[in-house]
Amino acid sequence: MVRTAIYFALVGMFAWGVWALFADYATRTLAPEVAMAISYTVGVGVAIAYIATQAGPVSFSESGVAFAVAGGLFSGIGSISYYVALQRGNTAVATTVTALYFVVAAVLGAVFLGESVDVRDVAGVGLAVGAVVLLAT
């Protein structure tokens, strides 16, 4: 089970790295919001195709849909911001700074979901922030 999660995480890491490259190319000739809309429309198509290949029925719950809508709102805001950053800056800086989203997620997870935080977690986040600062300057 853990190996499967790591496999998918590594595929996601690689795919997002390649996506950043093509997003940068797209913003060279398209407005950021247009590039993002096209990219995400294709992404939705991929998600629908993936759902269609899975066994079993698709289930919905009212709270799950509400959380997904809220997540989509913030994803859209973050994505537009990222595409604008790509258009107005350089790929390395835009990508490394926005990649710090995990710090926000870790803090929110600890505060709202009661996830544990120990000294190693804090050190890891601190080192990651330091790495991004070094890469982005």
mmCIF file of N, CA and C in Angstrom:
data_model
loop_
_atom_site.group_PDB
_atom_site.id
_atom_site.type_symbol
_atom_site.label_atom_id
_atom_site.label_comp_id
_atom_site.label_asym_id
_atom_site.label_seq_id
_atom_site.Cartn_x
_atom_site.Cartn_y
_atom_site.Cartn_z
ATOM 1 N N MET A 1 0.823 -1.202 0.000
ATOM 2 C CA MET A 1 0.000 0.000 0.000
ATOM 3 C C MET A 1 0.863 1.260 0.000
ATOM 4 N N VAL A 2 1.867 1.318 0.866
ATOM 5 C CA VAL A 2 2.735 2.495 0.927
ATOM 6 C C VAL A 2 3.533 2.632 -0.368
ATOM 7 N N ARG A 3 3.999 1.516 -0.916
ATOM 8 C CA ARG A 3 4.743 1.590 -2.169
ATOM 9 C C ARG A 3 3.890 2.136 -3.295
ATOM 10 N N THR A 4 2.625 1.758 -3.326
ATOM 11 C CA THR A 4 1.720 2.275 -4.350
ATOM 12 C C THR A 4 1.571 3.784 -4.198
ATOM 13 N N ALA A 5 1.421 4.263 -2.960
ATOM 14 C CA ALA A 5 1.301 5.701 -2.730
ATOM 15 C C ALA A 5 2.561 6.426 -3.171
ATOM 16 N N ILE A 6 3.720 5.867 -2.870
ATOM 17 C CA ILE A 6 4.979 6.494 -3.271
ATOM 18 C C ILE A 6 5.110 6.490 -4.786
ATOM 19 N N TYR A 7 4.715 5.390 -5.416
ATOM 20 C CA TYR A 7 4.756 5.324 -6.883
ATOM 21 C C TYR A 7 3.916 6.449 -7.492
ATOM 22 N N PHE A 8 2.678 6.581 -7.032
ATOM 23 C CA PHE A 8 1.811 7.631 -7.569
ATOM 24 C C PHE A 8 2.356 9.020 -7.234
ATOM 25 N N ALA A 9 2.937 9.187 -6.052
ATOM 26 C CA ALA A 9 3.519 10.480 -5.680
ATOM 27 C C ALA A 9 4.690 10.824 -6.609
ATOM 28 N N LEU A 10 5.508 9.846 -6.943
ATOM 29 C CA LEU A 10 6.628 10.090 -7.852
ATOM 30 C C LEU A 10 6.146 10.417 -9.265
ATOM 31 N N VAL A 11 5.113 9.719 -9.725
ATOM 32 C CA VAL A 11 4.529 10.041 -11.030
ATOM 33 C C VAL A 11 3.978 11.466 -11.003
ATOM 34 N N GLY A 12 3.291 11.823 -9.918
ATOM 35 C CA GLY A 12 2.765 13.175 -9.782
ATOM 36 C C GLY A 12 3.865 14.218 -9.784
ATOM 37 N N MET A 13 4.951 13.946 -9.065
ATOM 38 C CA MET A 13 6.076 14.872 -9.018
ATOM 39 C C MET A 13 6.641 15.100 -10.424
ATOM 40 N N PHE A 14 6.870 14.020 -11.146
ATOM 41 C CA PHE A 14 7.408 14.129 -12.501
ATOM 42 C C PHE A 14 6.426 14.862 -13.415
ATOM 43 N N ALA A 15 5.153 14.478 -13.343
ATOM 44 C CA ALA A 15 4.138 15.095 -14.208
ATOM 45 C C ALA A 15 4.013 16.585 -13.931
ATOM 46 N N TRP A 16 4.024 16.978 -12.657
ATOM 47 C CA TRP A 16 3.928 18.402 -12.338
ATOM 48 C C TRP A 16 5.174 19.160 -12.783
ATOM 49 N N GLY A 17 6.320 18.515 -12.725
ATOM 50 C CA GLY A 17 7.525 19.167 -13.223
ATOM 51 C C GLY A 17 7.445 19.431 -14.714
ATOM 52 N N VAL A 18 6.960 18.452 -15.469
ATOM 53 C CA VAL A 18 6.795 18.623 -16.912
ATOM 54 C C VAL A 18 5.685 19.639 -17.192
ATOM 55 N N TRP A 19 4.606 19.579 -16.395
ATOM 56 C CA TRP A 19 3.508 20.538 -16.549
ATOM 57 C C TRP A 19 4.021 21.961 -16.389
ATOM 58 N N ALA A 20 4.918 22.213 -15.415
ATOM 59 C CA ALA A 20 5.452 23.559 -15.205
ATOM 60 C C ALA A 20 6.166 24.065 -16.456
ATOM 61 N N LEU A 21 6.899 23.185 -17.111
ATOM 62 C CA LEU A 21 7.597 23.564 -18.338
ATOM 63 C C LEU A 21 6.602 23.991 -19.418
ATOM 64 N N PHE A 22 5.581 23.150 -19.648
ATOM 65 C CA PHE A 22 4.604 23.479 -20.686
ATOM 66 C C PHE A 22 3.742 24.681 -20.298
ATOM 67 N N ALA A 23 3.483 24.857 -19.010
ATOM 68 C CA ALA A 23 2.731 26.035 -18.565
ATOM 69 C C ALA A 23 3.517 27.299 -18.874
ATOM 70 N N ASP A 24 4.816 27.252 -18.648
ATOM 71 C CA ASP A 24 5.657 28.405 -18.967
ATOM 72 C C ASP A 24 5.629 28.688 -20.468
ATOM 73 N N TYR A 25 5.810 27.657 -21.283
ATOM 74 C CA TYR A 25 5.721 27.850 -22.733
ATOM 75 C C TYR A 25 4.371 28.450 -23.135
ATOM 76 N N ALA A 26 3.295 27.957 -22.539
ATOM 77 C CA ALA A 26 1.956 28.430 -22.891
ATOM 78 C C ALA A 26 1.783 29.910 -22.582
ATOM 79 N N THR A 27 2.324 30.359 -21.426
ATOM 80 C CA THR A 27 2.133 31.761 -21.048
ATOM 81 C C THR A 27 2.981 32.717 -21.874
ATOM 82 N N ARG A 28 3.818 32.184 -22.732
ATOM 83 C CA ARG A 28 4.605 33.050 -23.626
ATOM 84 C C ARG A 28 3.765 33.561 -24.787
ATOM 85 N N THR A 29 2.680 32.839 -25.100
ATOM 86 C CA THR A 29 1.840 33.258 -26.222
ATOM 87 C C THR A 29 0.369 33.366 -25.863
ATOM 88 N N LEU A 30 0.004 32.987 -24.642
ATOM 89 C CA LEU A 30 -1.390 33.068 -24.190
ATOM 90 C C LEU A 30 -1.463 33.851 -22.889
ATOM 91 N N ALA A 31 -2.603 34.476 -22.644
ATOM 92 C CA ALA A 31 -2.836 35.096 -21.344
ATOM 93 C C ALA A 31 -2.819 33.992 -20.282
ATOM 94 N N PRO A 32 -2.313 34.284 -19.085
ATOM 95 C CA PRO A 32 -2.202 33.253 -18.055
ATOM 96 C C PRO A 32 -3.513 32.533 -17.765
ATOM 97 N N GLU A 33 -4.608 33.301 -17.698
ATOM 98 C CA GLU A 33 -5.899 32.671 -17.375
ATOM 99 C C GLU A 33 -6.387 31.763 -18.498
ATOM 100 N N VAL A 34 -6.063 32.104 -19.730
ATOM 101 C CA VAL A 34 -6.438 31.264 -20.871
ATOM 102 C C VAL A 34 -5.602 29.984 -20.867
ATOM 103 N N ALA A 35 -4.299 30.131 -20.648
ATOM 104 C CA ALA A 35 -3.430 28.955 -20.583
ATOM 105 C C ALA A 35 -3.878 28.018 -19.467
ATOM 106 N N MET A 36 -4.199 28.580 -18.313
ATOM 107 C CA MET A 36 -4.654 27.767 -17.192
ATOM 108 C C MET A 36 -5.970 27.073 -17.506
ATOM 109 N N ALA A 37 -6.915 27.789 -18.091
ATOM 110 C CA ALA A 37 -8.219 27.200 -18.409
ATOM 111 C C ALA A 37 -8.066 26.033 -19.390
ATOM 112 N N ILE A 38 -7.243 26.207 -20.396
ATOM 113 C CA ILE A 38 -7.028 25.119 -21.353
ATOM 114 C C ILE A 38 -6.361 23.931 -20.664
ATOM 115 N N SER A 39 -5.324 24.212 -19.903
ATOM 116 C CA SER A 39 -4.596 23.153 -19.204
ATOM 117 C C SER A 39 -5.510 22.376 -18.261
ATOM 118 N N TYR A 40 -6.308 23.090 -17.498
ATOM 119 C CA TYR A 40 -7.174 22.427 -16.531
ATOM 120 C C TYR A 40 -8.348 21.717 -17.195
ATOM 121 N N THR A 41 -8.804 22.220 -18.333
ATOM 122 C CA THR A 41 -9.858 21.512 -19.077
ATOM 123 C C THR A 41 -9.351 20.144 -19.523
ATOM 124 N N VAL A 42 -8.134 20.117 -20.027
ATOM 125 C CA VAL A 42 -7.537 18.834 -20.410
ATOM 126 C C VAL A 42 -7.348 17.964 -19.166
ATOM 127 N N GLY A 43 -6.913 18.571 -18.060
ATOM 128 C CA GLY A 43 -6.745 17.834 -16.808
ATOM 129 C C GLY A 43 -8.040 17.213 -16.315
ATOM 130 N N VAL A 44 -9.146 17.938 -16.451
ATOM 131 C CA VAL A 44 -10.451 17.394 -16.070
ATOM 132 C C VAL A 44 -10.785 16.199 -16.957
ATOM 133 N N GLY A 45 -10.473 16.298 -18.231
ATOM 134 C CA GLY A 45 -10.693 15.165 -19.135
ATOM 135 C C GLY A 45 -9.906 13.938 -18.703
ATOM 136 N N VAL A 46 -8.667 14.135 -18.289
ATOM 137 C CA VAL A 46 -7.848 13.025 -17.797
ATOM 138 C C VAL A 46 -8.477 12.432 -16.540
ATOM 139 N N ALA A 47 -8.947 13.289 -15.632
ATOM 140 C CA ALA A 47 -9.584 12.800 -14.398
ATOM 141 C C ALA A 47 -10.844 12.002 -14.711
ATOM 142 N N ILE A 48 -11.644 12.472 -15.638
ATOM 143 C CA ILE A 48 -12.874 11.755 -16.013
ATOM 144 C C ILE A 48 -12.524 10.408 -16.644
ATOM 145 N N ALA A 49 -11.508 10.383 -17.484
ATOM 146 C CA ALA A 49 -11.079 9.117 -18.082
ATOM 147 C C ALA A 49 -10.589 8.151 -17.004
ATOM 148 N N TYR A 50 -9.863 8.655 -16.019
ATOM 149 C CA TYR A 50 -9.381 7.812 -14.922
ATOM 150 C C TYR A 50 -10.552 7.245 -14.124
ATOM 151 N N ILE A 51 -11.534 8.096 -13.818
ATOM 152 C CA ILE A 51 -12.727 7.642 -13.086
ATOM 153 C C ILE A 51 -13.441 6.546 -13.871
ATOM 154 N N ALA A 52 -13.539 6.732 -15.168
ATOM 155 C CA ALA A 52 -14.242 5.761 -16.016
ATOM 156 C C ALA A 52 -13.549 4.401 -16.033
ATOM 157 N N THR A 53 -12.249 4.375 -15.793
ATOM 158 C CA THR A 53 -11.526 3.097 -15.818
ATOM 159 C C THR A 53 -11.579 2.365 -14.480
ATOM 160 N N GLN A 54 -12.075 3.018 -13.438
ATOM 161 C CA GLN A 54 -12.107 2.409 -12.114
ATOM 162 C C GLN A 54 -13.343 1.525 -11.962
ATOM 163 N N ALA A 55 -13.188 0.452 -11.206
ATOM 164 C CA ALA A 55 -14.315 -0.448 -10.957
ATOM 165 C C ALA A 55 -15.228 0.150 -9.887
ATOM 166 N N GLY A 56 -16.490 -0.144 -9.983
ATOM 167 C CA GLY A 56 -17.443 0.295 -8.968
ATOM 168 C C GLY A 56 -18.091 1.618 -9.299
ATOM 169 N N PRO A 57 -19.158 1.904 -8.576
ATOM 170 C CA PRO A 57 -19.899 3.148 -8.829
ATOM 171 C C PRO A 57 -19.185 4.363 -8.233
ATOM 172 N N VAL A 58 -19.491 5.509 -8.790
ATOM 173 C CA VAL A 58 -18.988 6.771 -8.252
ATOM 174 C C VAL A 58 -19.968 7.224 -7.176
ATOM 175 N N SER A 59 -19.438 7.527 -5.999
ATOM 176 C CA SER A 59 -20.323 7.950 -4.909
ATOM 177 C C SER A 59 -20.096 9.423 -4.594
ATOM 178 N N PHE A 60 -21.161 10.077 -4.173
ATOM 179 C CA PHE A 60 -21.123 11.489 -3.813
ATOM 180 C C PHE A 60 -21.709 11.657 -2.417
ATOM 181 N N SER A 61 -21.173 12.589 -1.675
ATOM 182 C CA SER A 61 -21.782 12.995 -0.413
ATOM 183 C C SER A 61 -21.849 14.514 -0.422
ATOM 184 N N GLU A 62 -22.825 15.050 0.261
ATOM 185 C CA GLU A 62 -23.009 16.501 0.265
ATOM 186 C C GLU A 62 -21.767 17.212 0.794
ATOM 187 N N SER A 63 -21.202 16.719 1.894
ATOM 188 C CA SER A 63 -20.030 17.386 2.467
ATOM 189 C C SER A 63 -18.813 17.208 1.556
ATOM 190 N N GLY A 64 -18.671 16.038 0.952
ATOM 191 C CA GLY A 64 -17.550 15.811 0.043
ATOM 192 C C GLY A 64 -17.595 16.750 -1.147
ATOM 193 N N VAL A 65 -18.775 16.938 -1.706
ATOM 194 C CA VAL A 65 -18.932 17.850 -2.845
ATOM 195 C C VAL A 65 -18.632 19.282 -2.405
ATOM 196 N N ALA A 66 -19.112 19.682 -1.228
ATOM 197 C CA ALA A 66 -18.856 21.046 -0.730
ATOM 198 C C ALA A 66 -17.358 21.273 -0.532
ATOM 199 N N PHE A 67 -16.669 20.297 0.051
ATOM 200 C CA PHE A 67 -15.223 20.436 0.244
ATOM 201 C C PHE A 67 -14.493 20.472 -1.101
ATOM 202 N N ALA A 68 -14.937 19.672 -2.061
ATOM 203 C CA ALA A 68 -14.319 19.659 -3.382
ATOM 204 C C ALA A 68 -14.516 21.001 -4.082
ATOM 205 N N VAL A 69 -15.705 21.598 -3.945
ATOM 206 C CA VAL A 69 -15.969 22.915 -4.538
ATOM 207 C C VAL A 69 -15.061 23.968 -3.901
ATOM 208 N N ALA A 70 -14.947 23.943 -2.572
ATOM 209 C CA ALA A 70 -14.066 24.892 -1.878
ATOM 210 C C ALA A 70 -12.619 24.685 -2.316
ATOM 211 N N GLY A 71 -12.205 23.430 -2.421
ATOM 212 C CA GLY A 71 -10.853 23.134 -2.891
ATOM 213 C C GLY A 71 -10.631 23.632 -4.300
ATOM 214 N N GLY A 72 -11.633 23.463 -5.154
ATOM 215 C CA GLY A 72 -11.541 23.954 -6.529
ATOM 216 C C GLY A 72 -11.401 25.461 -6.596
ATOM 217 N N LEU A 73 -12.110 26.162 -5.709
ATOM 218 C CA LEU A 73 -12.002 27.620 -5.655
ATOM 219 C C LEU A 73 -10.569 28.035 -5.346
ATOM 220 N N PHE A 74 -9.992 27.436 -4.296
ATOM 221 C CA PHE A 74 -8.624 27.785 -3.931
ATOM 222 C C PHE A 74 -7.620 27.297 -4.967
ATOM 223 N N SER A 75 -7.884 26.156 -5.580
ATOM 224 C CA SER A 75 -7.018 25.657 -6.646
ATOM 225 C C SER A 75 -7.012 26.629 -7.822
ATOM 226 N N GLY A 76 -8.172 27.142 -8.165
ATOM 227 C CA GLY A 76 -8.269 28.111 -9.256
ATOM 228 C C GLY A 76 -7.515 29.392 -8.952
ATOM 229 N N ILE A 77 -7.671 29.898 -7.738
ATOM 230 C CA ILE A 77 -6.951 31.118 -7.337
ATOM 231 C C ILE A 77 -5.443 30.872 -7.378
ATOM 232 N N GLY A 78 -5.022 29.745 -6.820
ATOM 233 C CA GLY A 78 -3.595 29.419 -6.825
ATOM 234 C C GLY A 78 -3.058 29.223 -8.229
ATOM 235 N N SER A 79 -3.844 28.584 -9.068
ATOM 236 C CA SER A 79 -3.397 28.309 -10.431
ATOM 237 C C SER A 79 -3.258 29.578 -11.251
ATOM 238 N N ILE A 80 -4.239 30.448 -11.165
ATOM 239 C CA ILE A 80 -4.139 31.721 -11.889
ATOM 240 C C ILE A 80 -2.902 32.479 -11.407
ATOM 241 N N SER A 81 -2.706 32.506 -10.083
ATOM 242 C CA SER A 81 -1.542 33.199 -9.526
ATOM 243 C C SER A 81 -0.247 32.594 -10.039
ATOM 244 N N TYR A 82 -0.200 31.270 -10.099
ATOM 245 C CA TYR A 82 0.990 30.582 -10.588
ATOM 246 C C TYR A 82 1.249 30.910 -12.062
ATOM 247 N N TYR A 83 0.214 30.859 -12.885
ATOM 248 C CA TYR A 83 0.390 31.150 -14.308
ATOM 249 C C TYR A 83 0.811 32.598 -14.526
ATOM 250 N N VAL A 84 0.267 33.528 -13.750
ATOM 251 C CA VAL A 84 0.693 34.927 -13.867
ATOM 252 C C VAL A 84 2.156 35.056 -13.444
ATOM 253 N N ALA A 85 2.534 34.360 -12.361
ATOM 254 C CA ALA A 85 3.936 34.390 -11.918
ATOM 255 C C ALA A 85 4.855 33.842 -13.005
ATOM 256 N N LEU A 86 4.422 32.777 -13.690
ATOM 257 C CA LEU A 86 5.223 32.234 -14.798
ATOM 258 C C LEU A 86 5.398 33.259 -15.902
ATOM 259 N N GLN A 87 4.314 33.947 -16.230
ATOM 260 C CA GLN A 87 4.373 34.902 -17.335
ATOM 261 C C GLN A 87 5.257 36.100 -16.990
ATOM 262 N N ARG A 88 5.237 36.514 -15.737
ATOM 263 C CA ARG A 88 5.938 37.743 -15.353
ATOM 264 C C ARG A 88 7.308 37.507 -14.733
ATOM 265 N N GLY A 89 7.612 36.254 -14.437
ATOM 266 C CA GLY A 89 8.892 35.960 -13.798
ATOM 267 C C GLY A 89 9.569 34.794 -14.479
ATOM 268 N N ASN A 90 10.378 34.084 -13.703
ATOM 269 C CA ASN A 90 11.029 32.928 -14.303
ATOM 270 C C ASN A 90 10.487 31.640 -13.693
ATOM 271 N N THR A 91 10.589 30.575 -14.451
ATOM 272 C CA THR A 91 9.985 29.290 -14.072
ATOM 273 C C THR A 91 10.524 28.782 -12.754
ATOM 274 N N ALA A 92 11.828 28.873 -12.545
ATOM 275 C CA ALA A 92 12.432 28.351 -11.314
ATOM 276 C C ALA A 92 11.874 29.055 -10.084
ATOM 277 N N VAL A 93 11.757 30.364 -10.141
ATOM 278 C CA VAL A 93 11.260 31.108 -8.984
ATOM 279 C C VAL A 93 9.776 30.851 -8.776
ATOM 280 N N ALA A 94 8.987 30.966 -9.823
ATOM 281 C CA ALA A 94 7.538 30.759 -9.690
ATOM 282 C C ALA A 94 7.227 29.361 -9.169
ATOM 283 N N THR A 95 7.918 28.376 -9.692
ATOM 284 C CA THR A 95 7.644 26.998 -9.305
ATOM 285 C C THR A 95 8.112 26.705 -7.891
ATOM 286 N N THR A 96 9.301 27.151 -7.517
ATOM 287 C CA THR A 96 9.799 26.832 -6.179
ATOM 288 C C THR A 96 9.021 27.559 -5.090
ATOM 289 N N VAL A 97 8.655 28.809 -5.333
ATOM 290 C CA VAL A 97 7.890 29.532 -4.314
ATOM 291 C C VAL A 97 6.494 28.929 -4.158
ATOM 292 N N THR A 98 5.814 28.683 -5.257
ATOM 293 C CA THR A 98 4.469 28.113 -5.138
ATOM 294 C C THR A 98 4.513 26.683 -4.617
ATOM 295 N N ALA A 99 5.635 25.991 -4.803
ATOM 296 C CA ALA A 99 5.762 24.627 -4.281
ATOM 297 C C ALA A 99 5.766 24.597 -2.758
ATOM 298 N N LEU A 100 5.914 25.725 -2.123
ATOM 299 C CA LEU A 100 5.836 25.786 -0.660
ATOM 300 C C LEU A 100 4.404 25.651 -0.145
ATOM 301 N N TYR A 101 3.454 25.387 -1.035
ATOM 302 C CA TYR A 101 2.074 25.188 -0.588
ATOM 303 C C TYR A 101 1.983 24.109 0.475
ATOM 304 N N PHE A 102 2.917 23.168 0.464
ATOM 305 C CA PHE A 102 2.870 22.097 1.455
ATOM 306 C C PHE A 102 3.058 22.619 2.875
ATOM 307 N N VAL A 103 3.739 23.762 3.037
ATOM 308 C CA VAL A 103 3.898 24.357 4.368
ATOM 309 C C VAL A 103 2.530 24.808 4.874
ATOM 310 N N VAL A 104 1.779 25.469 4.016
ATOM 311 C CA VAL A 104 0.422 25.897 4.381
ATOM 312 C C VAL A 104 -0.430 24.679 4.711
ATOM 313 N N ALA A 105 -0.343 23.640 3.875
ATOM 314 C CA ALA A 105 -1.122 22.420 4.115
ATOM 315 C C ALA A 105 -0.725 21.751 5.424
ATOM 316 N N ALA A 106 0.561 21.732 5.747
ATOM 317 C CA ALA A 106 1.019 21.114 6.995
ATOM 318 C C ALA A 106 0.497 21.869 8.212
ATOM 319 N N VAL A 107 0.548 23.186 8.164
ATOM 320 C CA VAL A 107 0.044 23.991 9.282
ATOM 321 C C VAL A 107 -1.465 23.809 9.431
ATOM 322 N N LEU A 108 -2.185 23.880 8.316
ATOM 323 C CA LEU A 108 -3.642 23.703 8.374
ATOM 324 C C LEU A 108 -4.011 22.292 8.836
ATOM 325 N N GLY A 109 -3.244 21.291 8.411
ATOM 326 C CA GLY A 109 -3.489 19.921 8.852
ATOM 327 C C GLY A 109 -3.307 19.773 10.354
ATOM 328 N N ALA A 110 -2.284 20.430 10.892
ATOM 329 C CA ALA A 110 -2.050 20.374 12.337
ATOM 330 C C ALA A 110 -3.151 21.109 13.099
ATOM 331 N N VAL A 111 -3.546 22.270 12.596
ATOM 332 C CA VAL A 111 -4.540 23.092 13.301
ATOM 333 C C VAL A 111 -5.950 22.518 13.184
ATOM 334 N N PHE A 112 -6.360 22.150 11.981
ATOM 335 C CA PHE A 112 -7.752 21.749 11.770
ATOM 336 C C PHE A 112 -7.988 20.240 11.792
ATOM 337 N N LEU A 113 -6.981 19.456 11.455
ATOM 338 C CA LEU A 113 -7.165 18.004 11.398
ATOM 339 C C LEU A 113 -6.502 17.277 12.563
ATOM 340 N N GLY A 114 -5.821 18.034 13.415
ATOM 341 C CA GLY A 114 -5.182 17.436 14.577
ATOM 342 C C GLY A 114 -3.996 16.548 14.237
ATOM 343 N N GLU A 115 -3.389 16.751 13.079
ATOM 344 C CA GLU A 115 -2.230 15.948 12.705
ATOM 345 C C GLU A 115 -1.047 16.341 13.581
ATOM 346 N N SER A 116 -0.253 15.356 13.936
ATOM 347 C CA SER A 116 0.851 15.614 14.855
ATOM 348 C C SER A 116 2.004 16.317 14.137
ATOM 349 N N VAL A 117 2.707 17.118 14.908
ATOM 350 C CA VAL A 117 3.884 17.830 14.417
ATOM 351 C C VAL A 117 4.981 17.620 15.449
ATOM 352 N N ASP A 118 6.115 17.093 15.001
ATOM 353 C CA ASP A 118 7.229 16.937 15.927
ATOM 354 C C ASP A 118 8.419 17.760 15.438
ATOM 355 N N VAL A 119 9.511 17.675 16.160
ATOM 356 C CA VAL A 119 10.688 18.478 15.845
ATOM 357 C C VAL A 119 11.208 18.172 14.441
ATOM 358 N N ARG A 120 11.176 16.907 14.037
ATOM 359 C CA ARG A 120 11.628 16.555 12.688
ATOM 360 C C ARG A 120 10.768 17.211 11.619
ATOM 361 N N ASP A 121 9.456 17.268 11.851
ATOM 362 C CA ASP A 121 8.562 17.921 10.891
ATOM 363 C C ASP A 121 8.909 19.397 10.742
ATOM 364 N N VAL A 122 9.104 20.062 11.879
ATOM 365 C CA VAL A 122 9.434 21.486 11.859
ATOM 366 C C VAL A 122 10.782 21.705 11.177
ATOM 367 N N ALA A 123 11.751 20.840 11.480
ATOM 368 C CA ALA A 123 13.069 20.953 10.843
ATOM 369 C C ALA A 123 12.959 20.733 9.335
ATOM 370 N N GLY A 124 12.173 19.744 8.926
ATOM 371 C CA GLY A 124 11.995 19.474 7.500
ATOM 372 C C GLY A 124 11.376 20.652 6.770
ATOM 373 N N VAL A 125 10.349 21.234 7.363
ATOM 374 C CA VAL A 125 9.711 22.406 6.754
ATOM 375 C C VAL A 125 10.698 23.561 6.696
ATOM 376 N N GLY A 126 11.441 23.756 7.775
ATOM 377 C CA GLY A 126 12.434 24.836 7.796
ATOM 378 C C GLY A 126 13.495 24.664 6.720
ATOM 379 N N LEU A 127 13.991 23.437 6.563
ATOM 380 C CA LEU A 127 14.990 23.166 5.517
ATOM 381 C C LEU A 127 14.400 23.362 4.121
ATOM 382 N N ALA A 128 13.155 22.946 3.940
ATOM 383 C CA ALA A 128 12.503 23.119 2.634
ATOM 384 C C ALA A 128 12.332 24.606 2.319
ATOM 385 N N VAL A 129 11.916 25.376 3.304
ATOM 386 C CA VAL A 129 11.765 26.820 3.099
ATOM 387 C C VAL A 129 13.125 27.427 2.758
ATOM 388 N N GLY A 130 14.158 27.009 3.477
ATOM 389 C CA GLY A 130 15.507 27.493 3.190
ATOM 390 C C GLY A 130 15.938 27.142 1.778
ATOM 391 N N ALA A 131 15.662 25.934 1.355
ATOM 392 C CA ALA A 131 16.012 25.511 -0.006
ATOM 393 C C ALA A 131 15.304 26.365 -1.040
ATOM 394 N N VAL A 132 14.033 26.643 -0.811
ATOM 395 C CA VAL A 132 13.278 27.452 -1.767
ATOM 396 C C VAL A 132 13.832 28.874 -1.799
ATOM 397 N N VAL A 133 14.173 29.416 -0.634
ATOM 398 C CA VAL A 133 14.760 30.754 -0.605
ATOM 399 C C VAL A 133 16.054 30.784 -1.425
ATOM 400 N N LEU A 134 16.899 29.761 -1.237
ATOM 401 C CA LEU A 134 18.146 29.701 -2.005
ATOM 402 C C LEU A 134 17.886 29.557 -3.504
ATOM 403 N N LEU A 135 16.922 28.758 -3.882
ATOM 404 C CA LEU A 135 16.610 28.557 -5.305
ATOM 405 C C LEU A 135 15.967 29.793 -5.935
ATOM 406 N N ALA A 136 15.205 30.522 -5.149
ATOM 407 C CA ALA A 136 14.430 31.630 -5.697
ATOM 408 C C ALA A 136 15.186 32.959 -5.685
ATOM 409 N N THR A 137 16.382 32.978 -5.105
ATOM 410 C CA THR A 137 17.115 34.240 -5.071
ATOM 411 C C THR A 137 18.299 34.232 -5.985
#
